[in-house]
mmCIF file of N, CA and C in Angstrom:
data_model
loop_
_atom_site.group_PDB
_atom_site.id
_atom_site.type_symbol
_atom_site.label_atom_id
_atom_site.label_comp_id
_atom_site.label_asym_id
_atom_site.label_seq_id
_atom_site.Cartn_x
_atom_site.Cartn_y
_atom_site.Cartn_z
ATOM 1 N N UNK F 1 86.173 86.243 114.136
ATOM 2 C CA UNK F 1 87.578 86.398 113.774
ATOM 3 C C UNK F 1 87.743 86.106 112.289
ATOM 4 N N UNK F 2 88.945 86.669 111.542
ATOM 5 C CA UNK F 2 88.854 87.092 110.285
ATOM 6 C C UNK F 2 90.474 86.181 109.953
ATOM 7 N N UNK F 3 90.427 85.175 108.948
ATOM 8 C CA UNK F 3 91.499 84.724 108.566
ATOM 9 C C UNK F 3 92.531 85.237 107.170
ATOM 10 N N UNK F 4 93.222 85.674 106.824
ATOM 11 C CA UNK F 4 94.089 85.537 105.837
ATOM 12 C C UNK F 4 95.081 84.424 105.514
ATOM 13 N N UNK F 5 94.778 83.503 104.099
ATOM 14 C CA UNK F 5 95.806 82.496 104.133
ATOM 15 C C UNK F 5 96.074 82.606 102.475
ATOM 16 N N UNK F 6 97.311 82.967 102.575
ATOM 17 C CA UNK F 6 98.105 83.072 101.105
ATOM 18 C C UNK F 6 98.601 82.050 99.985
ATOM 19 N N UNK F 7 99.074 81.891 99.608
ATOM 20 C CA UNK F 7 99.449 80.667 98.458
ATOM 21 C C UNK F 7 99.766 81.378 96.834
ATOM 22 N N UNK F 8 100.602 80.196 96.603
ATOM 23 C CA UNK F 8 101.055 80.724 95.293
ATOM 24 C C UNK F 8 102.787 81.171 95.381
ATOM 25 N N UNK F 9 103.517 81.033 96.491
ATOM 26 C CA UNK F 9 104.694 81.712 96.345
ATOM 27 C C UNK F 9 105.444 80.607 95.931
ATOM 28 N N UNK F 10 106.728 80.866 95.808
ATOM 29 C CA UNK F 10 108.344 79.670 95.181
ATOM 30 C C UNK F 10 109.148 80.781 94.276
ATOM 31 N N UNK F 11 109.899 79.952 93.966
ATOM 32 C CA UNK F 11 111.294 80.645 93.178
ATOM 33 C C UNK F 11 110.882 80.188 91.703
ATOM 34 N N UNK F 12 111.237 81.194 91.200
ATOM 35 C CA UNK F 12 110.935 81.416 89.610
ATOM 36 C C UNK F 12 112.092 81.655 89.136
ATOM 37 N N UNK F 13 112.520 81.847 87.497
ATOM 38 C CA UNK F 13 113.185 82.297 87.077
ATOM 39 C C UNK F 13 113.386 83.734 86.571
ATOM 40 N N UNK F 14 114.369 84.426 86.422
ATOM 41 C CA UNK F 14 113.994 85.942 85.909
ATOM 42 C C UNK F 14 112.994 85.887 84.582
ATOM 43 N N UNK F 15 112.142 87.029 84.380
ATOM 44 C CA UNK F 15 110.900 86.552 83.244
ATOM 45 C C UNK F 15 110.251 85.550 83.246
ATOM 46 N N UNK F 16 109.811 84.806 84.495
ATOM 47 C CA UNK F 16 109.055 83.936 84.993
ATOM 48 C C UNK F 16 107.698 84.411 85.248
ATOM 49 N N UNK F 17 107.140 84.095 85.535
ATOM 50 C CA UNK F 17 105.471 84.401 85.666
ATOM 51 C C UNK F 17 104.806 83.504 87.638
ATOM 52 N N UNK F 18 104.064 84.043 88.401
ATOM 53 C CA UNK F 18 103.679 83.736 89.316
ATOM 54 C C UNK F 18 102.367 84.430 89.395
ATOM 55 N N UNK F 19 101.179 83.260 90.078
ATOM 56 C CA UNK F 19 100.042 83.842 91.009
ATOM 57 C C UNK F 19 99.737 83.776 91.765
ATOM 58 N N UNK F 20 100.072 84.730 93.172
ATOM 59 C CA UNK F 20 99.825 84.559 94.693
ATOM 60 C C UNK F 20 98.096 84.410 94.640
ATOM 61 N N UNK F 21 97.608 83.900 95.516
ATOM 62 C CA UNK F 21 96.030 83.869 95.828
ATOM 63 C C UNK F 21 95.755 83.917 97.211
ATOM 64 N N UNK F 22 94.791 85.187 97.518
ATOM 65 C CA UNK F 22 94.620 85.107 99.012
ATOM 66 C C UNK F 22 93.285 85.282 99.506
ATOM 67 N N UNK F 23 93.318 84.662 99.749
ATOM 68 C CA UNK F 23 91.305 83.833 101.103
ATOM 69 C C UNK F 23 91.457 84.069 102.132
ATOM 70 N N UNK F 24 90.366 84.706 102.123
ATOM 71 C CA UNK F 24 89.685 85.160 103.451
ATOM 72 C C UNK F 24 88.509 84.433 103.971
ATOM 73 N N UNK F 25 88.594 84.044 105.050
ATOM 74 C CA UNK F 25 87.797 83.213 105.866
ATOM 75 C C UNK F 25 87.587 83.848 107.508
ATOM 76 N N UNK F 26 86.329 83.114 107.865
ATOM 77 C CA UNK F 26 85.588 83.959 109.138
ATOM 78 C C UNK F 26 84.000 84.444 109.233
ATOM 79 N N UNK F 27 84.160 85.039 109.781
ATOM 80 C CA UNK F 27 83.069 86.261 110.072
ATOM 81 C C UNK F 27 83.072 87.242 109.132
ATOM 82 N N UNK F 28 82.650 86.729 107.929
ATOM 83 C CA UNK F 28 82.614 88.059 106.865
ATOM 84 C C UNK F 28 81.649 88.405 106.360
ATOM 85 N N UNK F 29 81.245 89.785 106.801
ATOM 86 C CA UNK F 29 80.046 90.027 106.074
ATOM 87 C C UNK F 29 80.585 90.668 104.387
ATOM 88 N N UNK F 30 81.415 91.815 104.689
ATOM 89 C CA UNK F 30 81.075 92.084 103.517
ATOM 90 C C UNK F 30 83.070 92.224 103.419
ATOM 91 N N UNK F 31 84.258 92.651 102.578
ATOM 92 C CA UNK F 31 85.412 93.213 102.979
ATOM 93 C C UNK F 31 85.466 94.898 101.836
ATOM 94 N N UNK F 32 86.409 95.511 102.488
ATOM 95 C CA UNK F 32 86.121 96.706 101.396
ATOM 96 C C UNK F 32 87.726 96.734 100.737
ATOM 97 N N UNK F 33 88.699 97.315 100.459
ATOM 98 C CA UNK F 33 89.840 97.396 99.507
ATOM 99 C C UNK F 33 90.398 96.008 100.231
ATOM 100 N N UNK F 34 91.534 95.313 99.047
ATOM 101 C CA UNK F 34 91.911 94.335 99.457
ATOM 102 C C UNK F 34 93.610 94.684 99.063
ATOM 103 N N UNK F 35 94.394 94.033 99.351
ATOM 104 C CA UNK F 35 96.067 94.304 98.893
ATOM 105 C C UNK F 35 97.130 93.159 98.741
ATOM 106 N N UNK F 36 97.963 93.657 98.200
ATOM 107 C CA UNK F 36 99.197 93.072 98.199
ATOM 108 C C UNK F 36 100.265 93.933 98.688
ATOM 109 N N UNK F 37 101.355 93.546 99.950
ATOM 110 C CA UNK F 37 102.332 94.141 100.200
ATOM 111 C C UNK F 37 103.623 93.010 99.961
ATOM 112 N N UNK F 38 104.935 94.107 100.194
ATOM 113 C CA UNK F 38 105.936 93.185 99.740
ATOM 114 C C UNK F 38 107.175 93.719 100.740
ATOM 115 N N UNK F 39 107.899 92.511 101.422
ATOM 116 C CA UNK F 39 108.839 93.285 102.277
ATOM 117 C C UNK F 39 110.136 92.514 101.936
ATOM 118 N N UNK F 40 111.110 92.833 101.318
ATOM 119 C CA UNK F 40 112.540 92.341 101.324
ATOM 120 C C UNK F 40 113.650 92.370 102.264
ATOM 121 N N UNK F 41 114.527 91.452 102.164
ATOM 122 C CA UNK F 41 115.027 91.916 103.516
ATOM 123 C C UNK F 41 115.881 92.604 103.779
ATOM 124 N N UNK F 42 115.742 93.695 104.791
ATOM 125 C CA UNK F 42 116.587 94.719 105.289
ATOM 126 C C UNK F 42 115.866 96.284 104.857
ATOM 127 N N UNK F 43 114.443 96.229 104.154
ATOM 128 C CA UNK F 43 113.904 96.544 103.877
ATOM 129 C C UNK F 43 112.298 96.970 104.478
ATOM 130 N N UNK F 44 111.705 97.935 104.628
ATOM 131 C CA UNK F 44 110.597 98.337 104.916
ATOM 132 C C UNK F 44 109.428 97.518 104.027
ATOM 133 N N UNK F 45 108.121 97.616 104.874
ATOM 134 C CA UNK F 45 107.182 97.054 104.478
ATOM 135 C C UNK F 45 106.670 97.692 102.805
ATOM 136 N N UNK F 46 106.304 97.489 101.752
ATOM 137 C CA UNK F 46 106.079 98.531 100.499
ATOM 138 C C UNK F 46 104.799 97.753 99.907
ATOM 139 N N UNK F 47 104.069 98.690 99.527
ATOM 140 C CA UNK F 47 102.958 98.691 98.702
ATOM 141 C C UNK F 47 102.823 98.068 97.365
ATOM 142 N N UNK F 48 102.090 97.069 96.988
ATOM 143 C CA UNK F 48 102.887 96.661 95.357
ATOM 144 C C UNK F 48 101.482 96.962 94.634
ATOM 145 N N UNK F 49 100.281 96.496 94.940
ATOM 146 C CA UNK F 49 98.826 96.573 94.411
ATOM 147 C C UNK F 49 97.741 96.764 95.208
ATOM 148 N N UNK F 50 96.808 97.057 94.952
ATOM 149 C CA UNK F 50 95.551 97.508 95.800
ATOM 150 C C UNK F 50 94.045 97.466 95.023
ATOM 151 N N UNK F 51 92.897 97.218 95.658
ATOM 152 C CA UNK F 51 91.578 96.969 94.717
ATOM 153 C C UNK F 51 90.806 97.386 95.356
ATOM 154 N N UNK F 52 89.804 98.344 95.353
ATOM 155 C CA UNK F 52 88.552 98.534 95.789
ATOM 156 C C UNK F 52 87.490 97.405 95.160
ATOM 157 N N UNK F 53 86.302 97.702 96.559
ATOM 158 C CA UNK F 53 85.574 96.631 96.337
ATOM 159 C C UNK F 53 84.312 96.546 95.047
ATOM 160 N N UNK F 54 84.929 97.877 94.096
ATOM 161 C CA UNK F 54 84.322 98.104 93.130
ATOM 162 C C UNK F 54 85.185 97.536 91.805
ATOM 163 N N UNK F 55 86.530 97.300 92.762
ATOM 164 C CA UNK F 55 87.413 97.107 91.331
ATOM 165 C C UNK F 55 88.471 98.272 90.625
ATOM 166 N N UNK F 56 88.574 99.205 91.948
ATOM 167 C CA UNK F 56 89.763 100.226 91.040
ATOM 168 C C UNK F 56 90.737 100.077 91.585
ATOM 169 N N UNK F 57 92.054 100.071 90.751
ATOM 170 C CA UNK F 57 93.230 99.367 91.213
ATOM 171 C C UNK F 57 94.136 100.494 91.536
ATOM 172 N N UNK F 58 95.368 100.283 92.212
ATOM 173 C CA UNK F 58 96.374 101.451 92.662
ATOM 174 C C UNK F 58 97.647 100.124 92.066
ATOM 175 N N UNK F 59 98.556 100.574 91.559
ATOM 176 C CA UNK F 59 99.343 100.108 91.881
ATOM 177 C C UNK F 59 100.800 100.381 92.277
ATOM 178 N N UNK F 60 102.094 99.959 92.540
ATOM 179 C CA UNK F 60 103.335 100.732 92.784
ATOM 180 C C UNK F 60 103.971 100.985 91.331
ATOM 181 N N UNK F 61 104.535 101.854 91.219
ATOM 182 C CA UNK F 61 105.722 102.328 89.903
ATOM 183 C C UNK F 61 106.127 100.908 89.468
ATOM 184 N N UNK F 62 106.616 100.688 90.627
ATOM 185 C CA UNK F 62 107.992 99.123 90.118
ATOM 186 C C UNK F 62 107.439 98.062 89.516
ATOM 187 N N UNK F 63 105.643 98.047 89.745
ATOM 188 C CA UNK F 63 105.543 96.683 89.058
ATOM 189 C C UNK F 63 104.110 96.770 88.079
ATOM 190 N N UNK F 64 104.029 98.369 87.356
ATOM 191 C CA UNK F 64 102.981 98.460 86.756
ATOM 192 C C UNK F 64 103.475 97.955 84.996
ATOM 193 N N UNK F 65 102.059 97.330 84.859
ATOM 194 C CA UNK F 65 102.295 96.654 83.264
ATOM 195 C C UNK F 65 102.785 94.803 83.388
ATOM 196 N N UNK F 66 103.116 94.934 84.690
ATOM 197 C CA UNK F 66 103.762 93.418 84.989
ATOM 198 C C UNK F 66 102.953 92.697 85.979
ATOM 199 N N UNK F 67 102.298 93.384 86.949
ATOM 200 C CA UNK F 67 101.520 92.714 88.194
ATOM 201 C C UNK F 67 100.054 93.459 87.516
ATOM 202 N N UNK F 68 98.894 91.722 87.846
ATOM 203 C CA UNK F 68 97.659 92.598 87.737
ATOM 204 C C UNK F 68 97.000 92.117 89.007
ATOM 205 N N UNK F 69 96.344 93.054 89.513
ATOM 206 C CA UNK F 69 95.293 92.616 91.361
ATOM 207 C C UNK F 69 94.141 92.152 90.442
ATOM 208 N N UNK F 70 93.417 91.246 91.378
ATOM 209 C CA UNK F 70 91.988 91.105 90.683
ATOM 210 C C UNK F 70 91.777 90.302 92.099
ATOM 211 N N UNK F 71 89.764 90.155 92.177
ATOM 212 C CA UNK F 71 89.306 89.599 93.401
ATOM 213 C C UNK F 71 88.617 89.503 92.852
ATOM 214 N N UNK F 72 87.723 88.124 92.998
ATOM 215 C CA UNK F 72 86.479 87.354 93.900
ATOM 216 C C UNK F 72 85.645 87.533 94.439
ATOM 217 N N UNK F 73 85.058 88.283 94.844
ATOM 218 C CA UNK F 73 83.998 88.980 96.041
ATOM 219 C C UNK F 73 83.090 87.930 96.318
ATOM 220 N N UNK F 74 82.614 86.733 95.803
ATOM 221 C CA UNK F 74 81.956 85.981 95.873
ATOM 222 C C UNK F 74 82.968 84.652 96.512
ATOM 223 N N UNK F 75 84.332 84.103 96.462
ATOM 224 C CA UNK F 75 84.774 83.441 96.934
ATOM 225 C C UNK F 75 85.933 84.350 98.180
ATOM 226 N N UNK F 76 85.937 85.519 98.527
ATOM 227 C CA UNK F 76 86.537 86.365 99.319
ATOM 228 C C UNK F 76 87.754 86.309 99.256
ATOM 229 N N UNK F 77 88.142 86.411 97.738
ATOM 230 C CA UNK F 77 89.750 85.911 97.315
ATOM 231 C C UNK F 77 90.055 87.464 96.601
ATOM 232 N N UNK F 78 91.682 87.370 96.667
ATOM 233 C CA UNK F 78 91.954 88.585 95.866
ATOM 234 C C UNK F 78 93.324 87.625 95.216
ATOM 235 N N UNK F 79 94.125 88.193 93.985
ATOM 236 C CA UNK F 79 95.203 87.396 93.680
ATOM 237 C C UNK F 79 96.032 88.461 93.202
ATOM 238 N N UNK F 80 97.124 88.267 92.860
ATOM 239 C CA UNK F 80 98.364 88.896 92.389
ATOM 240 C C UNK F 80 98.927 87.991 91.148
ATOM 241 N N UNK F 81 98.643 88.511 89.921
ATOM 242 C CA UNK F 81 99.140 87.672 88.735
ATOM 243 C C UNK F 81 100.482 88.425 88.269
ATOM 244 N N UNK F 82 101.612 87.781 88.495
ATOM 245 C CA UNK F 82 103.210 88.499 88.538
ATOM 246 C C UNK F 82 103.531 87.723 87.121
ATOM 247 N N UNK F 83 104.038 88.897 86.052
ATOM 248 C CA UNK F 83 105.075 88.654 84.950
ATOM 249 C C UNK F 83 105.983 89.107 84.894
ATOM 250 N N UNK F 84 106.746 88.512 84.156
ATOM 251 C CA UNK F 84 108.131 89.226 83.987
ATOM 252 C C UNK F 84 109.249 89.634 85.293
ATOM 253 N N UNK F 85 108.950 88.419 86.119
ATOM 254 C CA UNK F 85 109.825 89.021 87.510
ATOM 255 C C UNK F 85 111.172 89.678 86.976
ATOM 256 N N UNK F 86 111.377 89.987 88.384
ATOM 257 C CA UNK F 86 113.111 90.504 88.284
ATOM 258 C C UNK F 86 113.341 90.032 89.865
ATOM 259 N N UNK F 87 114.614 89.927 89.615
ATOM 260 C CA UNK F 87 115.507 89.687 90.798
ATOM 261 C C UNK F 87 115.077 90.565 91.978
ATOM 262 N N UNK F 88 114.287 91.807 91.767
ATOM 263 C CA UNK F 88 114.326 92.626 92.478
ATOM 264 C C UNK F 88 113.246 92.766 93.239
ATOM 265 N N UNK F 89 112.065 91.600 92.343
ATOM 266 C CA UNK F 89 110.768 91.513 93.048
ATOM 267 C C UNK F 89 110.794 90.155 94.073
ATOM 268 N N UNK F 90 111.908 89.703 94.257
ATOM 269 C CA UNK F 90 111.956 89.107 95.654
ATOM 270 C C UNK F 90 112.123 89.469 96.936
ATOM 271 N N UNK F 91 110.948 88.957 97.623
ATOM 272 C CA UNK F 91 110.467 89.444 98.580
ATOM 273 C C UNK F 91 109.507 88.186 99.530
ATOM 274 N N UNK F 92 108.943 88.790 100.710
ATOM 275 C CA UNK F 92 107.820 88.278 101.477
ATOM 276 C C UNK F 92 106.554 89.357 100.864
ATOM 277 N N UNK F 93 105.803 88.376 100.653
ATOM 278 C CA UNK F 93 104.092 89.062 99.864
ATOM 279 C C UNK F 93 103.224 88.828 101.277
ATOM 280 N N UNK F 94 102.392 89.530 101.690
ATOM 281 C CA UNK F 94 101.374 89.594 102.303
ATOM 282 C C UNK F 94 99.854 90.136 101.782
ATOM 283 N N UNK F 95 99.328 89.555 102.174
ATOM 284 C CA UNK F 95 97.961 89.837 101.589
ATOM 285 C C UNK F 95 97.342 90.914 103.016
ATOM 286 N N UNK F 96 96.685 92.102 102.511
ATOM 287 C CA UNK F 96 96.058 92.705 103.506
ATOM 288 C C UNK F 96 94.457 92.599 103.096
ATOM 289 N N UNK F 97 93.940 92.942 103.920
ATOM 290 C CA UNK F 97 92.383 93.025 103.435
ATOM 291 C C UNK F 97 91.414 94.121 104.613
ATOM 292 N N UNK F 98 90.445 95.073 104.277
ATOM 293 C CA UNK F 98 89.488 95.802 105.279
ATOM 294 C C UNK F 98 88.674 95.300 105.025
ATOM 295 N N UNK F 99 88.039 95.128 106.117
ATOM 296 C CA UNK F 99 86.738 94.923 106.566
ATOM 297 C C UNK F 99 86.381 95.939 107.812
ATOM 298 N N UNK F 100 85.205 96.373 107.226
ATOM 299 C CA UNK F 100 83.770 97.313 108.268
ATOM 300 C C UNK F 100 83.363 96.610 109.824
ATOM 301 N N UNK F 101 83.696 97.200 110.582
ATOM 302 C CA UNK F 101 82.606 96.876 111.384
ATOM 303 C C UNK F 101 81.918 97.835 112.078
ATOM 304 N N UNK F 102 81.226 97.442 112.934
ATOM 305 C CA UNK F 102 80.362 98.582 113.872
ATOM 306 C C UNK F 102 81.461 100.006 114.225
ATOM 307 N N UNK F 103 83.018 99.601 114.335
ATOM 308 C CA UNK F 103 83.650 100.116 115.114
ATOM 309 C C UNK F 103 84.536 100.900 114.423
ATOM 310 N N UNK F 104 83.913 100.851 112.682
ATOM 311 C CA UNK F 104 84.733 101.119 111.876
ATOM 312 C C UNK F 104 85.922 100.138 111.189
ATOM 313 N N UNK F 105 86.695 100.515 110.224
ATOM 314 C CA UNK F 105 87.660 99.328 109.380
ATOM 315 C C UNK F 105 88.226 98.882 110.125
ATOM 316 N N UNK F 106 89.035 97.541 109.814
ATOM 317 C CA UNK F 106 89.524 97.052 110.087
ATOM 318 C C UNK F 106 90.078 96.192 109.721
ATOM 319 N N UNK F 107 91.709 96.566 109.531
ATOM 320 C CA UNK F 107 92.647 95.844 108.557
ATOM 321 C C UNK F 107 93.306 94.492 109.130
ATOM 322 N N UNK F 108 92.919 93.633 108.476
ATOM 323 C CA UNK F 108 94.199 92.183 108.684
ATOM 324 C C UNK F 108 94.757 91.872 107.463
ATOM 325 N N UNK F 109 95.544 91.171 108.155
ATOM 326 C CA UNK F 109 97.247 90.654 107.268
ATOM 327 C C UNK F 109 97.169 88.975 107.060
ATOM 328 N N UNK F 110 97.514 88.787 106.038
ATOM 329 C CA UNK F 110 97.768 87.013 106.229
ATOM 330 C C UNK F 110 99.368 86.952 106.549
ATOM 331 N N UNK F 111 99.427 85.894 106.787
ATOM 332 C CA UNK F 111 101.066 85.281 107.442
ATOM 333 C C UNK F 111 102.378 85.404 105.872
ATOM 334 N N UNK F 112 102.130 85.670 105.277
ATOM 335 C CA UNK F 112 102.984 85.617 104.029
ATOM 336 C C UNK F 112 103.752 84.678 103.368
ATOM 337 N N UNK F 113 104.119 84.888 101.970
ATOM 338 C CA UNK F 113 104.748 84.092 101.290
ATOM 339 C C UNK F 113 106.009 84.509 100.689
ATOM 340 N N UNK F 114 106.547 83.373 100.735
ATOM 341 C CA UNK F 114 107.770 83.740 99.591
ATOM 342 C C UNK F 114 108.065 84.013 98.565
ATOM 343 N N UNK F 115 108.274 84.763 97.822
ATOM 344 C CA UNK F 115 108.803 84.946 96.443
ATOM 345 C C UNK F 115 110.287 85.405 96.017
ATOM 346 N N UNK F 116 110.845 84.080 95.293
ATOM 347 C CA UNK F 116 112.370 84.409 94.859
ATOM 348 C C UNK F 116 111.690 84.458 93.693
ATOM 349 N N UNK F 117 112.917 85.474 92.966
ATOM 350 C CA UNK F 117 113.632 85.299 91.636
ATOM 351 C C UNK F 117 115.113 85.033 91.418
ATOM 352 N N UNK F 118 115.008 84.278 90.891
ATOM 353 C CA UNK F 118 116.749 84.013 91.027
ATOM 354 C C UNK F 118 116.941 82.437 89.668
ATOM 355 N N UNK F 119 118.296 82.832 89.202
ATOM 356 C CA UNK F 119 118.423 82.125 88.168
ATOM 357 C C UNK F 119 119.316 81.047 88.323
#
């Protein structure tokens, strides 16, 4: 069994700066793309960053130039380094992560965090 546990969330100020960090623990042999999602409320689940396990990044419109993904592969961490919030990037962050198995990928979620902006 495969854990996700997040950290790094709280309330910031607008143009505040935050770094979510998310570990993976378990049965891991190897993981392949890792993520950040973001859900506000009343709002659908949305895509904010993404990393292959080579290191190529995707990210969303809303938070390019301001959010950078980066991972660990050696401590099975991926993080989310947030500048310049806005009011608008408050939300619940979840960390996703794939991992391979015999049976093919297989995606888990960590439990999520909070992130306000608010002044």
């Amino acid at each position: 069994q495969v854990q996700l546990v997040e950290s790094g969330g709280g309330l910031v100020q607008p143009g505040g700066s935050l770094r979510l960090s998310c570990a993976a623990s378990g049965n891991i042999r190897s993981i392949n793309d890792m993520g950040w999602y973001r859900q506000a409320p009343g709002k659908q689940r949305e895509l904010v960053a993404t990393i292959t396990s080579g290191g190529t990044r995707n990210y969303a419109d809303s938070v390019k130039g301001r959010f950078t993904i980066s991972r660990d592969n050696a401590k099975n961490t991926v993080y989310l380094q947030m500048s310049n919030l806005e009011p608008e990037d408050t939300a619940v962050y979840y960390c996703n992560a794939h991992f391979p198995t015999v049976l093919g990928d297989y995606s888990y979620w960590g439990q999520g965090t909070q992130v306000t902006v608010s002044s």
